[in-house]
Each structure stands twice: as C-alpha cells, then as structure tokens.
PDB file of C-alpha atoms and ligand atoms in Angstrom:
ATOM      1  CA  MET Y  30      99.467  65.743 105.671  1.00  0.00           C
ATOM      2  CA  SER Y  31      98.701  67.379 102.426  1.00  0.00           C
ATOM      3  CA  SER Y  32     101.081  66.635  99.623  1.00  0.00           C
ATOM      4  CA  ARG Y  33     102.370  70.305  99.343  1.00  0.00           C
ATOM      5  CA  SER Y  34     103.149  70.372 103.371  1.00  0.00           C
ATOM      6  CA  ILE Y  35     106.342  70.132 105.239  1.00  0.00           C
ATOM      7  CA  ARG Y  36     106.887  69.990 108.944  1.00  0.00           C
ATOM      8  CA  LEU Y  37     108.777  72.589 110.702  1.00  0.00           C
ATOM      9  CA  GLY Y  38     108.996  71.580 114.518  1.00  0.00           C
ATOM     10  CA  ASP Y  39     105.530  72.040 116.004  1.00  0.00           C
ATOM     11  CA  LEU Y  40     104.404  73.791 112.922  1.00  0.00           C
ATOM     12  CA  GLU Y  41     103.075  72.402 109.344  1.00  0.00           C
ATOM     13  CA  LEU Y  42     103.664  74.363 106.265  1.00  0.00           C
ATOM     14  CA  THR Y  43     101.661  74.156 103.324  1.00  0.00           C
ATOM     15  CA  SER Y  44     102.280  75.719 100.031  1.00  0.00           C
ATOM     16  CA  LEU Y  45      98.946  76.974  98.266  1.00  0.00           C
ATOM     17  CA  LEU Y  46      98.410  78.399  94.852  1.00  0.00           C
ATOM     18  CA  ASP Y  47      96.108  81.150  93.568  1.00  0.00           C
ATOM     19  CA  GLY Y  48      97.048  80.661  89.878  1.00  0.00           C
ATOM     20  CA  TYR Y  49      99.295  82.447  87.744  1.00  0.00           C
ATOM     21  CA  PHE Y  50      99.614  85.880  85.957  1.00  0.00           C
ATOM     22  CA  ARG Y  51     102.118  87.898  84.145  1.00  0.00           C
ATOM     23  CA  LEU Y  52     104.042  90.970  84.581  1.00  0.00           C
ATOM     24  CA  ASP Y  53     106.600  92.944  82.484  1.00  0.00           C
ATOM     25  CA  GLY Y  54     109.754  91.100  82.396  1.00  0.00           C
ATOM     26  CA  GLY Y  55     111.915  94.506  82.469  1.00  0.00           C
ATOM     27  CA  ALA Y  56     110.047  95.633  85.529  1.00  0.00           C
ATOM     28  CA  MET Y  57     110.509  92.392  87.139  1.00  0.00           C
ATOM     29  CA  PHE Y  58     114.247  92.753  86.758  1.00  0.00           C
ATOM     30  CA  GLY Y  59     115.004  96.556  87.062  1.00  0.00           C
ATOM     31  CA  VAL Y  60     118.416  97.503  85.750  1.00  0.00           C
ATOM     32  CA  VAL Y  61     119.276  93.739  84.653  1.00  0.00           C
ATOM     33  CA  PRO Y  62     119.346  93.533  80.591  1.00  0.00           C
ATOM     34  CA  LYS Y  63     116.779  91.646  78.731  1.00  0.00           C
ATOM     35  CA  PRO Y  64     119.556  89.137  77.362  1.00  0.00           C
ATOM     36  CA  LEU Y  65     120.498  88.030  81.037  1.00  0.00           C
ATOM     37  CA  TRP Y  66     116.976  87.830  82.312  1.00  0.00           C
ATOM     38  CA  GLU Y  67     115.224  86.079  79.703  1.00  0.00           C
ATOM     39  CA  LYS Y  68     117.465  83.138  80.005  1.00  0.00           C
ATOM     40  CA  ARG Y  69     116.079  82.573  83.648  1.00  0.00           C
ATOM     41  CA  ALA Y  70     112.237  83.961  82.520  1.00  0.00           C
ATOM     42  CA  PRO Y  71     111.341  83.733  79.200  1.00  0.00           C
ATOM     43  CA  ALA Y  72     108.770  86.656  77.817  1.00  0.00           C
ATOM     44  CA  ASP Y  73     105.838  86.272  75.994  1.00  0.00           C
ATOM     45  CA  GLU Y  74     105.009  88.468  73.022  1.00  0.00           C
ATOM     46  CA  ARG Y  75     103.976  91.284  75.245  1.00  0.00           C
ATOM     47  CA  ASN Y  76     107.361  91.191  77.058  1.00  0.00           C
ATOM     48  CA  ARG Y  77     105.325  89.603  79.928  1.00  0.00           C
ATOM     49  CA  ILE Y  78     106.854  86.732  82.157  1.00  0.00           C
ATOM     50  CA  THR Y  79     104.766  84.241  84.060  1.00  0.00           C
ATOM     51  CA  LEU Y  80     104.522  84.384  87.843  1.00  0.00           C
ATOM     52  CA  GLY Y  81     102.985  82.047  90.517  1.00  0.00           C
ATOM     53  CA  MET Y  82     100.771  83.376  93.485  1.00  0.00           C
ATOM     54  CA  ARG Y  83     101.596  81.099  96.187  1.00  0.00           C
ATOM     55  CA  PRO Y  84      99.931  81.900  99.447  1.00  0.00           C
ATOM     56  CA  LEU Y  85     101.322  79.806 102.691  1.00  0.00           C
ATOM     57  CA  LEU Y  86      99.174  78.151 105.215  1.00  0.00           C
ATOM     58  CA  VAL Y  87     100.610  77.747 108.825  1.00  0.00           C
ATOM     59  CA  ARG Y  88      99.071  75.150 110.880  1.00  0.00           C
ATOM     60  CA  GLY Y  89      99.805  76.188 114.514  1.00  0.00           C
ATOM     61  CA  ALA Y  90      98.367  77.485 117.454  1.00  0.00           C
ATOM     62  CA  LYS Y  91      96.001  78.783 115.061  1.00  0.00           C
ATOM     63  CA  LEU Y  92      95.206  78.119 111.369  1.00  0.00           C
ATOM     64  CA  MET Y  93      97.003  80.922 109.599  1.00  0.00           C
ATOM     65  CA  LEU Y  94      97.049  81.969 106.082  1.00  0.00           C
ATOM     66  CA  ILE Y  95      99.767  84.287 104.562  1.00  0.00           C
ATOM     67  CA  ASP Y  96      98.679  86.411 101.707  1.00  0.00           C
ATOM     68  CA  ALA Y  97      96.067  85.353  99.425  1.00  0.00           C
ATOM     69  CA  GLY Y  98      96.669  85.964  95.622  1.00  0.00           C
ATOM     70  CA  ALA Y  99      94.889  88.131  93.487  1.00  0.00           C
ATOM     71  CA  GLY Y 100      91.299  86.525  94.019  1.00  0.00           C
ATOM     72  CA  ALA Y 101      88.487  87.123  91.654  1.00  0.00           C
ATOM     73  CA  LYS Y 102      87.276  90.549  91.920  1.00  0.00           C
ATOM     74  CA  MET Y 103      89.318  91.922  88.767  1.00  0.00           C
ATOM     75  CA  ASP Y 104      87.460  93.117  85.841  1.00  0.00           C
ATOM     76  CA  ALA Y 105      88.005  91.970  82.235  1.00  0.00           C
ATOM     77  CA  LYS Y 106      90.687  94.356  81.213  1.00  0.00           C
ATOM     78  CA  SER Y 107      92.859  93.867  84.421  1.00  0.00           C
ATOM     79  CA  VAL Y 108      92.372  89.999  83.807  1.00  0.00           C
ATOM     80  CA  ASP Y 109      93.888  90.449  80.149  1.00  0.00           C
ATOM     81  CA  ILE Y 110      96.650  93.149  81.096  1.00  0.00           C
ATOM     82  CA  TYR Y 111      97.826  90.640  83.737  1.00  0.00           C
ATOM     83  CA  ALA Y 112      96.905  87.538  82.058  1.00  0.00           C
ATOM     84  CA  ILE Y 113      95.401  86.300  85.441  1.00  0.00           C
ATOM     85  CA  ASP Y 114      94.855  82.418  85.151  1.00  0.00           C
ATOM     86  CA  ARG Y 115      92.978  81.297  88.284  1.00  0.00           C
ATOM     87  CA  ARG Y 116      91.867  77.948  86.796  1.00  0.00           C
ATOM     88  CA  HIS Y 117      93.441  76.436  89.684  1.00  0.00           C
ATOM     89  CA  ASN Y 118      92.782  78.854  92.676  1.00  0.00           C
ATOM     90  CA  LEU Y 119      93.041  79.319  96.456  1.00  0.00           C
ATOM     91  CA  SER Y 120      89.849  77.737  97.166  1.00  0.00           C
ATOM     92  CA  HIS Y 121      90.914  74.454  95.283  1.00  0.00           C
ATOM     93  CA  SER Y 122      94.274  74.602  97.111  1.00  0.00           C
ATOM     94  CA  LEU Y 123      92.838  75.086 100.430  1.00  0.00           C
ATOM     95  CA  ALA Y 124      90.481  72.018  99.797  1.00  0.00           C
ATOM     96  CA  GLU Y 125      93.323  70.144  98.794  1.00  0.00           C
ATOM     97  CA  ALA Y 126      95.219  70.984 102.166  1.00  0.00           C
ATOM     98  CA  GLY Y 127      91.966  69.642 103.801  1.00  0.00           C
ATOM     99  CA  THR Y 128      90.480  73.039 104.996  1.00  0.00           C
ATOM    100  CA  ALA Y 129      88.228  75.713 103.975  1.00  0.00           C
ATOM    101  CA  PRO Y 130      87.947  79.525 104.231  1.00  0.00           C
ATOM    102  CA  GLY Y 131      85.790  79.424 107.450  1.00  0.00           C
ATOM    103  CA  GLU Y 132      88.456  77.734 109.111  1.00  0.00           C
ATOM    104  CA  ILE Y 133      91.072  80.288 108.707  1.00  0.00           C
ATOM    105  CA  GLU Y 134      91.695  82.271 111.924  1.00  0.00           C
ATOM    106  CA  ILE Y 135      94.418  84.703 111.060  1.00  0.00           C
ATOM    107  CA  VAL Y 136      95.300  85.972 107.595  1.00  0.00           C
ATOM    108  CA  LEU Y 137      98.534  87.730 107.665  1.00  0.00           C
ATOM    109  CA  ALA Y 138      99.606  90.575 104.972  1.00  0.00           C
ATOM    110  CA  SER Y 139     103.256  90.752 103.734  1.00  0.00           C
ATOM    111  CA  HIS Y 140     101.937  93.952 102.059  1.00  0.00           C
ATOM    112  CA  LEU Y 141      98.836  95.419 100.290  1.00  0.00           C
ATOM    113  CA  HIS Y 142      99.426  95.062  96.784  1.00  0.00           C
ATOM    114  CA  PHE Y 143      96.644  93.400  94.799  1.00  0.00           C
ATOM    115  CA  ASP Y 144      98.738  90.461  93.748  1.00  0.00           C
ATOM    116  CA  HIS Y 145      99.027  89.529  97.351  1.00  0.00           C
ATOM    117  CA  VAL Y 146      95.780  90.549  98.887  1.00  0.00           C
ATOM    118  CA  GLY Y 147      93.205  90.642  96.365  1.00  0.00           C
ATOM    119  CA  GLY Y 148      91.900  87.230  97.856  1.00  0.00           C
ATOM    120  CA  PHE Y 149      91.496  88.878 101.206  1.00  0.00           C
ATOM    121  CA  THR Y 150      87.755  90.061 100.044  1.00  0.00           C
ATOM    122  CA  THR Y 151      85.126  88.800  97.638  1.00  0.00           C
ATOM    123  CA  ARG Y 152      82.511  90.679  95.750  1.00  0.00           C
ATOM    124  CA  GLU Y 153      79.085  89.224  96.598  1.00  0.00           C
ATOM    125  CA  SER Y 154      77.048  91.487  94.598  1.00  0.00           C
ATOM    126  CA  PRO Y 155      77.818  94.684  92.521  1.00  0.00           C
ATOM    127  CA  THR Y 156      77.710  96.826  95.713  1.00  0.00           C
ATOM    128  CA  VAL Y 157      78.771  94.409  98.412  1.00  0.00           C
ATOM    129  CA  ILE Y 158      82.325  93.307  99.186  1.00  0.00           C
ATOM    130  CA  ARG Y 159      83.106  91.104 102.069  1.00  0.00           C
ATOM    131  CA  PRO Y 160      85.778  89.651 103.690  1.00  0.00           C
ATOM    132  CA  THR Y 161      86.609  86.072 102.194  1.00  0.00           C
ATOM    133  CA  PHE Y 162      87.724  84.330 105.588  1.00  0.00           C
ATOM    134  CA  ALA Y 163      84.720  84.830 107.402  1.00  0.00           C
ATOM    135  CA  ASN Y 164      85.952  83.834 111.020  1.00  0.00           C
ATOM    136  CA  ALA Y 165      89.561  85.451 110.660  1.00  0.00           C
ATOM    137  CA  ARG Y 166      91.273  88.435 112.068  1.00  0.00           C
ATOM    138  CA  TYR Y 167      93.180  90.138 109.336  1.00  0.00           C
ATOM    139  CA  VAL Y 168      96.868  91.431 110.491  1.00  0.00           C
ATOM    140  CA  VAL Y 169      98.222  94.250 108.569  1.00  0.00           C
ATOM    141  CA  ARG Y 170     101.142  96.448 109.666  1.00  0.00           C
ATOM    142  CA  THR Y 171     100.120 100.084 110.663  1.00  0.00           C
ATOM    143  CA  SER Y 172     102.203 102.104 108.086  1.00  0.00           C
ATOM    144  CA  GLU Y 173     101.604  99.701 105.162  1.00  0.00           C
ATOM    145  CA  TRP Y 174      97.560 100.488 105.948  1.00  0.00           C
ATOM    146  CA  ASP Y 175      98.378 104.206 105.983  1.00  0.00           C
ATOM    147  CA  ASP Y 176     100.131 104.073 102.695  1.00  0.00           C
ATOM    148  CA  ALA Y 177      97.626 101.632 101.012  1.00  0.00           C
ATOM    149  CA  THR Y 178      94.966 104.066 101.993  1.00  0.00           C
ATOM    150  CA  HIS Y 179      96.817 107.191 100.715  1.00  0.00           C
ATOM    151  CA  PRO Y 180      98.272 105.809  97.643  1.00  0.00           C
ATOM    152  CA  HIS Y 181     100.409 108.360  95.221  1.00  0.00           C
ATOM    153  CA  GLU Y 182     100.868 108.200  91.366  1.00  0.00           C
ATOM    154  CA  ARG Y 183     103.851 105.574  91.650  1.00  0.00           C
ATOM    155  CA  ASN Y 184     101.812 103.037  93.597  1.00  0.00           C
ATOM    156  CA  ARG Y 185      98.319 103.613  92.985  1.00  0.00           C
ATOM    157  CA  ALA Y 186      98.013 100.902  90.409  1.00  0.00           C
ATOM    158  CA  SER Y 187      99.015  98.363  93.147  1.00  0.00           C
ATOM    159  CA  TYR Y 188      96.864  99.127  95.712  1.00  0.00           C
ATOM    160  CA  LEU Y 189      93.165  98.454  95.167  1.00  0.00           C
ATOM    161  CA  GLN Y 190      90.906 100.053  97.912  1.00  0.00           C
ATOM    162  CA  ASP Y 191      88.311  97.032  97.657  1.00  0.00           C
ATOM    163  CA  ASP Y 192      91.060  94.471  98.495  1.00  0.00           C
ATOM    164  CA  PHE Y 193      91.190  95.914 102.098  1.00  0.00           C
ATOM    165  CA  VAL Y 194      88.913  98.916 103.106  1.00  0.00           C
ATOM    166  CA  PRO Y 195      85.869  96.487 103.329  1.00  0.00           C
ATOM    167  CA  LEU Y 196      87.938  94.846 106.417  1.00  0.00           C
ATOM    168  CA  ARG Y 197      88.052  97.776 108.329  1.00  0.00           C
ATOM    169  CA  GLU Y 198      84.368  98.219 107.617  1.00  0.00           C
ATOM    170  CA  ALA Y 199      83.539  94.533 108.836  1.00  0.00           C
ATOM    171  CA  GLY Y 200      85.864  95.038 112.202  1.00  0.00           C
ATOM    172  CA  VAL Y 201      88.075  92.677 111.366  1.00  0.00           C
ATOM    173  CA  LEU Y 202      91.240  94.374 110.941  1.00  0.00           C
ATOM    174  CA  ASP Y 203      94.146  94.187 113.483  1.00  0.00           C
ATOM    175  CA  LEU Y 204      96.762  96.738 112.808  1.00  0.00           C
ATOM    176  CA  LEU Y 205      99.909  95.715 114.429  1.00  0.00           C
ATOM    177  CA  ASP Y 206     103.360  97.826 114.945  1.00  0.00           C
ATOM    178  CA  GLY Y 207     107.044  96.725 114.500  1.00  0.00           C
ATOM    179  CA  ASP Y 208     108.468  93.186 114.265  1.00  0.00           C
ATOM    180  CA  ALA Y 209     105.827  91.802 116.352  1.00  0.00           C
ATOM    181  CA  GLU Y 210     104.848  87.641 116.848  1.00  0.00           C
ATOM    182  CA  VAL Y 211     101.664  87.116 114.983  1.00  0.00           C
ATOM    183  CA  MET Y 212     101.339  83.725 116.669  1.00  0.00           C
ATOM    184  CA  PRO Y 213     103.742  81.366 118.520  1.00  0.00           C
ATOM    185  CA  GLY Y 214     106.640  80.738 116.095  1.00  0.00           C
ATOM    186  CA  VAL Y 215     105.545  83.386 113.447  1.00  0.00           C
ATOM    187  CA  ARG Y 216     106.891  86.814 113.500  1.00  0.00           C
ATOM    188  CA  VAL Y 217     107.091  89.715 110.845  1.00  0.00           C
ATOM    189  CA  ARG Y 218     110.152  91.424 109.824  1.00  0.00           C
ATOM    190  CA  TRP Y 219     110.340  94.737 108.302  1.00  0.00           C
ATOM    191  CA  THR Y 220     112.316  94.974 104.925  1.00  0.00           C
ATOM    192  CA  GLY Y 221     111.225  98.264 103.191  1.00  0.00           C
ATOM    193  CA  GLY Y 222     112.631  98.549  99.809  1.00  0.00           C
ATOM    194  CA  HIS Y 223     109.745  97.082  97.525  1.00  0.00           C
ATOM    195  CA  ALA Y 224     107.152  99.471  99.576  1.00  0.00           C
ATOM    196  CA  ARG Y 225     108.120 101.352 102.909  1.00  0.00           C
ATOM    197  CA  SER Y 226     106.420  99.073 104.985  1.00  0.00           C
ATOM    198  CA  HIS Y 227     107.052  95.664 103.237  1.00  0.00           C
ATOM    199  CA  GLN Y 228     107.572  92.702 105.400  1.00  0.00           C
ATOM    200  CA  VAL Y 229     108.524  89.196 105.316  1.00  0.00           C
ATOM    201  CA  VAL Y 230     107.606  86.337 107.733  1.00  0.00           C
ATOM    202  CA  MET Y 231     109.958  84.540 109.952  1.00  0.00           C
ATOM    203  CA  ILE Y 232     108.700  81.205 110.843  1.00  0.00           C
ATOM    204  CA  GLU Y 233     110.696  79.286 113.563  1.00  0.00           C
ATOM    205  CA  SER Y 234     110.001  75.990 115.267  1.00  0.00           C
ATOM    206  CA  GLY Y 235     112.076  73.120 116.323  1.00  0.00           C
ATOM    207  CA  GLY Y 236     115.493  74.888 115.811  1.00  0.00           C
ATOM    208  CA  ARG Y 237     114.672  75.359 112.240  1.00  0.00           C
ATOM    209  CA  THR Y 238     113.727  78.694 110.122  1.00  0.00           C
ATOM    210  CA  ALA Y 239     111.394  79.166 106.990  1.00  0.00           C
ATOM    211  CA  VAL Y 240     111.086  82.386 105.752  1.00  0.00           C
ATOM    212  CA  PHE Y 241     107.978  83.676 103.244  1.00  0.00           C
ATOM    213  CA  THR Y 242     110.102  86.410 101.302  1.00  0.00           C
ATOM    214  CA  ALA Y 243     107.007  87.951  99.540  1.00  0.00           C
ATOM    215  CA  ASP Y 244     108.387  90.538  97.019  1.00  0.00           C
ATOM    216  CA  MET Y 245     111.931  90.570  98.392  1.00  0.00           C
ATOM    217  CA  ILE Y 246     113.004  87.533  96.731  1.00  0.00           C
ATOM    218  CA  PRO Y 247     109.801  86.933  94.740  1.00  0.00           C
ATOM    219  CA  THR Y 248     111.425  84.295  92.660  1.00  0.00           C
ATOM    220  CA  THR Y 249     114.416  81.949  92.275  1.00  0.00           C
ATOM    221  CA  ALA Y 250     115.615  84.172  89.533  1.00  0.00           C
ATOM    222  CA  HIS Y 251     115.868  87.068  92.111  1.00  0.00           C
ATOM    223  CA  ILE Y 252     118.421  85.285  94.584  1.00  0.00           C
ATOM    224  CA  ASP Y 253     121.153  87.431  93.135  1.00  0.00           C
ATOM    225  CA  GLU Y 254     121.630  90.811  95.215  1.00  0.00           C
ATOM    226  CA  PRO Y 255     121.407  93.408  92.298  1.00  0.00           C
ATOM    227  CA  TRP Y 256     118.208  91.387  90.510  1.00  0.00           C
ATOM    228  CA  ILE Y 257     115.973  93.873  92.078  1.00  0.00           C
ATOM    229  CA  MET Y 258     112.427  94.811  90.802  1.00  0.00           C
ATOM    230  CA  GLY Y 259     112.035  98.022  88.797  1.00  0.00           C
ATOM    231  CA  TYR Y 260     108.798  98.364  90.854  1.00  0.00           C
ATOM    232  CA  ASP Y 261     110.492  98.799  94.017  1.00  0.00           C
ATOM    233  CA  LEU Y 262     110.211 102.135  95.594  1.00  0.00           C
ATOM    234  CA  TYR Y 263     113.430 101.971  97.433  1.00  0.00           C
ATOM    235  CA  PRO Y 264     115.978  99.728  95.779  1.00  0.00           C
ATOM    236  CA  MET Y 265     118.886 100.509  97.915  1.00  0.00           C
ATOM    237  CA  GLU Y 266     116.962  99.444 100.910  1.00  0.00           C
ATOM    238  CA  THR Y 267     116.247  96.218  98.866  1.00  0.00           C
ATOM    239  CA  LEU Y 268     119.632  95.707  98.224  1.00  0.00           C
ATOM    240  CA  ALA Y 269     120.846  96.214 101.808  1.00  0.00           C
ATOM    241  CA  PHE Y 270     118.261  93.853 103.058  1.00  0.00           C
ATOM    242  CA  LYS Y 271     119.208  91.120 100.406  1.00  0.00           C
ATOM    243  CA  ARG Y 272     122.940  91.254 101.438  1.00  0.00           C
ATOM    244  CA  THR Y 273     122.272  90.677 105.132  1.00  0.00           C
ATOM    245  CA  PHE Y 274     119.466  88.305 104.536  1.00  0.00           C
ATOM    246  CA  LEU Y 275     121.170  85.978 101.733  1.00  0.00           C
ATOM    247  CA  ARG Y 276     124.269  85.327 103.943  1.00  0.00           C
ATOM    248  CA  GLU Y 277     121.918  84.401 106.716  1.00  0.00           C
ATOM    249  CA  ALA Y 278     119.660  82.443 104.682  1.00  0.00           C
ATOM    250  CA  ILE Y 279     122.823  80.242 103.343  1.00  0.00           C
ATOM    251  CA  ASP Y 280     124.634  80.025 106.651  1.00  0.00           C
ATOM    252  CA  HIS Y 281     121.519  78.767 108.714  1.00  0.00           C
ATOM    253  CA  GLU Y 282     119.810  77.304 105.823  1.00  0.00           C
ATOM    254  CA  TYR Y 283     116.642  78.638 105.922  1.00  0.00           C
ATOM    255  CA  LEU Y 284     113.852  77.146 103.897  1.00  0.00           C
ATOM    256  CA  ILE Y 285     112.570  80.026 101.566  1.00  0.00           C
ATOM    257  CA  PHE Y 286     109.063  80.007 100.368  1.00  0.00           C
ATOM    258  CA  PHE Y 287     108.908  81.841  96.808  1.00  0.00           C
ATOM    259  CA  GLU Y 288     105.713  83.539  96.668  1.00  0.00           C
ATOM    260  CA  HIS Y 289     105.875  84.530  92.872  1.00  0.00           C
ATOM    261  CA  ASP Y 290     107.932  81.951  91.374  1.00  0.00           C
ATOM    262  CA  PRO Y 291     106.328  79.893  88.469  1.00  0.00           C
ATOM    263  CA  THR Y 292     107.093  76.516  89.177  1.00  0.00           C
ATOM    264  CA  ILE Y 293     109.736  76.067  92.555  1.00  0.00           C
ATOM    265  CA  ALA Y 294     107.471  76.967  95.717  1.00  0.00           C
ATOM    266  CA  ALA Y 295     110.420  76.475  98.101  1.00  0.00           C
ATOM    267  CA  GLY Y 296     114.033  75.756  98.593  1.00  0.00           C
ATOM    268  CA  TYR Y 297     117.121  76.328 100.101  1.00  0.00           C
ATOM    269  CA  ILE Y 298     119.607  78.875  98.880  1.00  0.00           C
ATOM    270  CA  ARG Y 299     123.062  77.363  98.181  1.00  0.00           C
ATOM    271  CA  GLU Y 300     126.471  78.590  97.290  1.00  0.00           C
ATOM    272  CA  ARG Y 301     129.172  77.062  95.337  1.00  0.00           C
ATOM    273  CA  ASP Y 302     132.092  78.763  93.988  1.00  0.00           C
ATOM    274  CA  ARG Y 303     130.443  82.183  95.102  1.00  0.00           C
ATOM    275  CA  ARG Y 304     127.515  81.389  92.708  1.00  0.00           C
ATOM    276  CA  LYS Y 305     124.253  81.312  94.442  1.00  0.00           C
ATOM    277  CA  TYR Y 306     121.669  78.530  93.287  1.00  0.00           C
ATOM    278  CA  VAL Y 307     118.326  77.217  94.894  1.00  0.00           C
ATOM    279  CA  GLU Y 308     118.000  73.473  95.813  1.00  0.00           C
ATOM    280  CA  PRO Y 309     114.059  72.906  95.573  1.00  0.00           C
ATOM    281  CA  VAL Y 310     112.397  71.246  98.208  1.00  0.00           C
ATOM    282  CA  ARG Y 311     110.523  68.287  97.477  1.00  0.00           C
ATOM    283  CA  PHE Y 312     107.087  67.991  99.113  1.00  0.00           C
ATOM    284  CA  ASP Y 313     106.477  64.149 100.087  1.00  0.00           C
TER     285      ASP Y 313
HETATM  286 ZN1  LIG S 412     104.186  93.919  95.887  1.00  0.00          ZN
END
C-alpha cells in the first residue's frame, strides 16, 4: 500500500494531491468575520487563503478516481489569480500510488467546478483537448451536467466548458440520476447547497464509512455549521445538510476526506464540551 493509503473493508483509499491554490478568504467563509476565520486560515497580501486539491483514489471492484484537481489547462492570468501551484500534481501522486492515468477505470465528479474537474481533460495542442484518463468512463450527475453546460452570471467563472464538453465528444460520459451506487461500496449522495446538484461520495465497506465531502466541508476550518462558503448558491441547503451530516459523522465515526484542506487530508470529526474538532488520520 502507498504511504497515503488506508484500508476500509474491501476497499483501499489513497489521498492524492493536485497541488495548491488560493481563493479569497472572505468568499471561503461567507458571513464569518475575518478576525475569526484568519485564526484558522491566514490570508496573504491579496486576502487569499491557501487550499489543497486532493482527489481520492479508490481501489475496489474497479480503480476509481474521485475529482481530479484543476489540471494544467489554465492560462497565465488564471494561474496568477488563483496562485495555482502544481509543482506536485496529480500525475506525481498517481505514480506514488503505484498507478497511472491509463489504469483508471471510473472517474467520478462531485460537481463540475474547475478546481475539481480541470484535470478531467488535457490540452494536446491549441485546438485539441482530450480526456486525461484514456480508458475511463466519466460519471457525472445529469442535473449538474445541465447546469454546467448552461451557466449563468453567478456560476460562469466556475464552469469551464473545456473541462467537460470534450468528454461528451469523446463518448466517455455516463450521466447518472439520483443517489446511485457507482461501484460496490461507493455511492453518491445529493447535498445541493454549494450548487444545485453538488454531491458527496459515501464509501462503505467492512462496517465502516468514509466520506468525500467535496465543497460541503471543504476544509477542517468548515466543520462548524455556519462556516459556509460565500460561493454557495443555496447556503440554507448547505446548513441543513451540515446539521444532519455532522451529527451522523460524529455518532458513526465517519472518516472524512477534506478535499481542499491545505494540510489535513483526512480525519474524524469529534465533539467535546459541544465544540467540534478534527482528529487527523495518520497514513502509515
Ligand atoms: Zn465548487
């Protein structure tokens, strides 16, 4: 097993890294005032905080990748705006995990924002963009596909058509409806909130549950219910989901994978004296 792996029943989960980027700290914490959030996430001179991009590899009946980071298609202006740092990126991470892009069989999207699915496609020449994972089927929720391909003023900057339209053109896209099982032990669960059809991924095997929470609980700084991103289109849905989910996660000791945390890839949410905290998991 790779050093970033953990066994969950019949499945092996490996936390990957597609590098780091930065987003406005205020936008990451919504109504929470800066004096509170900057204690958890210090801001740079442009008020940005550092975030990780941590796709998850699942070895089970098939080899599955959940999300794929921002990838390498961004132009210099966007690289500067988002301070994208991919010196250590997904291809390094996959090699460290003992695999390669051509071995991935299923690629699953939490949602289609660029920092999650930019890596789904690769620019081969100025006019040709191809699926990065040549032998994979790509699984996307139908209603998320509809929203991403019909963006409006509020979400247009997040949905970059080159990240996903080439998948349909290549015939590798599988649209999925409802909270379906994607492979044995892995199913999606609708959350809404961040986007109308945002989903988390529930991974269950051997009586244990791990969850890839994507943008519902993007970092360990977001484990308190009202710490909700300003980016969310439907923040009251986020709040409703977090109330239910956090109770479940604490009571049933879910192993949470924090896709955007700059340092803590995974951990258990605990509660002491009504205060929540994260016990990081050690990969060894
Ligand atoms: Zn997002």
